[in-house]
Short mmCIF file of C-alpha atoms in Angstrom, two decimals:
data_model
loop_
_atom_site.label_atom_id
_atom_site.label_comp_id
_atom_site.label_asym_id
_atom_site.label_seq_id
_atom_site.Cartn_x
_atom_site.Cartn_y
_atom_site.Cartn_z
CA UNK A 1 18.35 31.31 -19.42
CA UNK A 2 14.85 30.45 -20.54
CA UNK A 3 14.86 27.18 -18.58
CA UNK A 4 15.71 29.03 -15.36
CA UNK A 5 12.83 31.45 -15.91
CA UNK A 6 10.44 28.56 -16.56
CA UNK A 7 11.69 26.71 -13.47
CA UNK A 8 11.22 29.84 -11.39
CA UNK A 9 7.67 30.22 -12.69
CA UNK A 10 6.91 26.63 -11.65
CA UNK A 11 8.41 27.23 -8.21
CA UNK A 12 6.29 30.39 -7.76
CA UNK A 13 3.20 28.44 -8.87
CA UNK A 14 4.05 25.60 -6.45
CA UNK A 15 4.63 28.06 -3.60
CA UNK A 16 1.37 29.89 -4.26
CA UNK A 17 -0.60 26.62 -4.46
CA UNK A 18 0.95 25.41 -1.20
CA UNK A 19 0.17 28.65 0.65
CA UNK A 20 -3.37 28.80 -0.75
CA UNK A 21 -4.14 25.23 0.34
CA UNK A 22 -2.72 25.93 3.82
CA UNK A 23 -5.04 28.91 4.07
CA UNK A 24 -8.01 26.85 2.83
CA UNK A 25 -7.49 24.16 5.47
CA UNK A 26 -6.64 26.77 8.16
CA UNK A 27 -3.08 25.78 8.99
CA UNK A 28 0.09 27.86 8.95
CA UNK A 29 2.47 26.87 6.13
CA UNK A 30 5.10 24.47 7.45
CA UNK A 31 8.30 26.53 7.89
CA UNK A 32 10.50 23.80 6.38
CA UNK A 33 8.43 23.77 3.16
CA UNK A 34 8.35 27.58 2.97
CA UNK A 35 12.12 27.69 3.52
CA UNK A 36 12.68 25.05 0.82
CA UNK A 37 10.56 26.96 -1.70
CA UNK A 38 12.24 30.27 -0.88
CA UNK A 39 15.70 28.73 -1.34
CA UNK A 40 14.57 27.22 -4.66
CA UNK A 41 13.23 30.58 -5.87
CA UNK A 42 16.55 32.25 -5.15
CA UNK A 43 18.40 29.49 -7.00
CA UNK A 44 20.16 28.14 -3.90
CA UNK A 45 18.36 24.79 -3.98
CA UNK A 46 16.96 22.60 -6.70
CA UNK A 47 13.49 21.15 -6.40
CA UNK A 48 14.34 18.02 -8.36
CA UNK A 49 15.00 16.12 -5.13
CA UNK A 50 12.88 17.30 -2.21
CA UNK A 51 14.12 16.04 1.15
CA UNK A 52 11.81 16.83 4.06
CA UNK A 53 12.90 14.10 6.48
CA UNK A 54 12.45 14.56 10.23
CA UNK A 55 10.55 17.84 9.88
CA UNK A 56 7.57 16.89 12.07
CA UNK A 57 5.23 17.14 9.10
CA UNK A 58 1.74 15.92 9.84
CA UNK A 59 -1.23 15.01 7.71
CA UNK A 60 -2.44 18.58 7.11
CA UNK A 61 1.06 19.69 6.03
CA UNK A 62 1.27 16.82 3.57
CA UNK A 63 -2.27 17.45 2.29
CA UNK A 64 -1.18 21.01 1.40
CA UNK A 65 2.10 19.83 -0.13
CA UNK A 66 0.41 17.06 -2.15
CA UNK A 67 -2.17 19.56 -3.44
CA UNK A 68 0.61 21.88 -4.58
CA UNK A 69 2.50 19.03 -6.26
CA UNK A 70 -0.45 17.79 -8.34
CA UNK A 71 0.57 19.85 -11.37
CA UNK A 72 4.28 20.21 -10.62
CA UNK A 73 6.86 19.16 -13.21
CA UNK A 74 10.10 19.79 -11.31
CA UNK A 75 10.03 17.37 -8.36
CA UNK A 76 11.32 13.89 -9.24
CA UNK A 77 12.12 12.52 -5.80
CA UNK A 78 10.14 13.19 -2.62
CA UNK A 79 11.55 12.05 0.72
CA UNK A 80 9.05 12.43 3.57
CA UNK A 81 10.55 9.77 5.84
CA UNK A 82 10.56 10.11 9.64
CA UNK A 83 7.57 12.45 9.95
CA UNK A 84 4.10 12.11 11.48
CA UNK A 85 2.18 11.26 8.31
CA UNK A 86 -0.92 9.15 8.77
CA UNK A 87 -3.67 7.88 6.52
CA UNK A 88 -4.98 11.33 5.54
CA UNK A 89 -1.55 12.44 4.30
CA UNK A 90 -0.95 9.13 2.54
CA UNK A 91 -4.28 9.36 0.72
CA UNK A 92 -3.46 12.92 -0.38
CA UNK A 93 -0.12 11.68 -1.74
CA UNK A 94 -1.88 8.80 -3.49
CA UNK A 95 -4.19 11.31 -5.17
CA UNK A 96 -1.20 13.47 -6.13
CA UNK A 97 0.59 10.49 -7.70
CA UNK A 98 -2.40 9.93 -9.97
CA UNK A 99 -2.12 13.48 -11.37
CA UNK A 100 1.63 14.11 -11.18
CA UNK A 101 3.75 12.32 -13.76
CA UNK A 102 7.12 13.66 -12.64
CA UNK A 103 7.48 12.14 -9.16
CA UNK A 104 9.29 8.83 -9.61
CA UNK A 105 10.66 8.22 -6.12
CA UNK A 106 8.76 8.46 -2.88
CA UNK A 107 9.98 7.63 0.62
CA UNK A 108 7.41 7.42 3.38
CA UNK A 109 9.34 5.21 5.78
CA UNK A 110 8.99 5.72 9.53
CA UNK A 111 5.62 7.44 9.49
CA UNK A 112 2.28 6.48 11.03
CA UNK A 113 0.55 5.33 7.87
CA UNK A 114 -2.11 2.77 8.61
CA UNK A 115 -3.79 0.20 6.46
CA UNK A 116 -6.20 2.67 4.80
CA UNK A 117 -3.43 5.04 3.70
CA UNK A 118 -1.21 2.17 2.58
CA UNK A 119 -4.02 0.66 0.57
CA UNK A 120 -4.66 4.03 -1.10
CA UNK A 121 -1.00 4.29 -2.05
CA UNK A 122 -0.98 0.75 -3.45
CA UNK A 123 -4.06 1.43 -5.54
CA UNK A 124 -2.62 4.67 -6.91
CA UNK A 125 0.59 2.89 -7.94
CA UNK A 126 -1.31 0.02 -9.53
CA UNK A 127 -3.50 2.39 -11.55
CA UNK A 128 -0.67 4.45 -12.99
CA UNK A 129 -0.95 3.68 -16.67
CA UNK A 130 2.49 4.60 -18.02
CA UNK A 131 4.62 1.42 -17.97
CA UNK A 132 7.91 3.34 -17.97
CA UNK A 133 6.82 5.31 -14.92
CA UNK A 134 5.75 2.16 -13.15
CA UNK A 135 9.25 0.80 -13.57
CA UNK A 136 10.80 4.01 -12.32
CA UNK A 137 8.82 4.22 -9.07
CA UNK A 138 11.29 1.85 -7.54
CA UNK A 139 11.20 3.19 -4.00
CA UNK A 140 7.81 3.61 -2.47
CA UNK A 141 8.31 2.09 0.96
CA UNK A 142 6.14 2.46 4.00
CA UNK A 143 4.87 0.41 6.92
CA UNK A 144 1.32 -0.77 7.20
CA UNK A 145 -0.11 -1.41 10.64
CA UNK A 146 -3.04 -3.78 10.91
CA UNK A 147 -3.97 -4.83 14.43
CA UNK A 148 -0.71 -5.77 16.15
CA UNK A 149 1.09 -6.85 13.00
CA UNK A 150 3.43 -4.68 10.98
CA UNK A 151 3.92 -5.21 7.28
CA UNK A 152 6.66 -3.90 5.07
CA UNK A 153 5.31 -3.07 1.63
CA UNK A 154 7.59 -2.53 -1.32
CA UNK A 155 7.05 -1.96 -5.00
CA UNK A 156 9.94 -2.87 -7.24
CA UNK A 157 9.96 -3.94 -10.87
CA UNK A 158 6.17 -3.66 -11.13
CA UNK A 159 5.62 -6.11 -8.25
CA UNK A 160 3.91 -5.14 -5.01
CA UNK A 161 4.72 -7.42 -2.11
CA UNK A 162 4.27 -7.43 1.63
CA UNK A 163 6.55 -9.04 4.14
CA UNK A 164 5.81 -9.53 7.80
CA UNK A 165 8.25 -7.66 10.04
#
């Protein structure tokens, strides 16, 4: 069908953007992301919900993925929990959220995001101008580390709040 062809074109575009950014920043493409994109191109997996939990993804991997997702229209949910994402990766995702209007769920729990990355994510969520999208980003959860304290930051129903853990 026409929709399948269009989806495939988006997946090819996403794959090419990911590989090009990896080459630009001199890292090999993360095998889990390459495998996911290959499976999506063959129709075995959908890219609506991307689950890359516990894949040992670091900042550079996420920088490449975020770059590729800037113009994507397929991915709605992005689960990057339990990886090694720090501030650099979080800031790349914050930048991606500004440009990408299709991602409505983001899980960054159990990563190494510090205060700078967390602040960048908060600011990107606050500056998203579409009210309906603000309501639908109901699960952006990550931990902020500032000195020896840990904070749990959640955004639900347009309200950002921190709780001490």
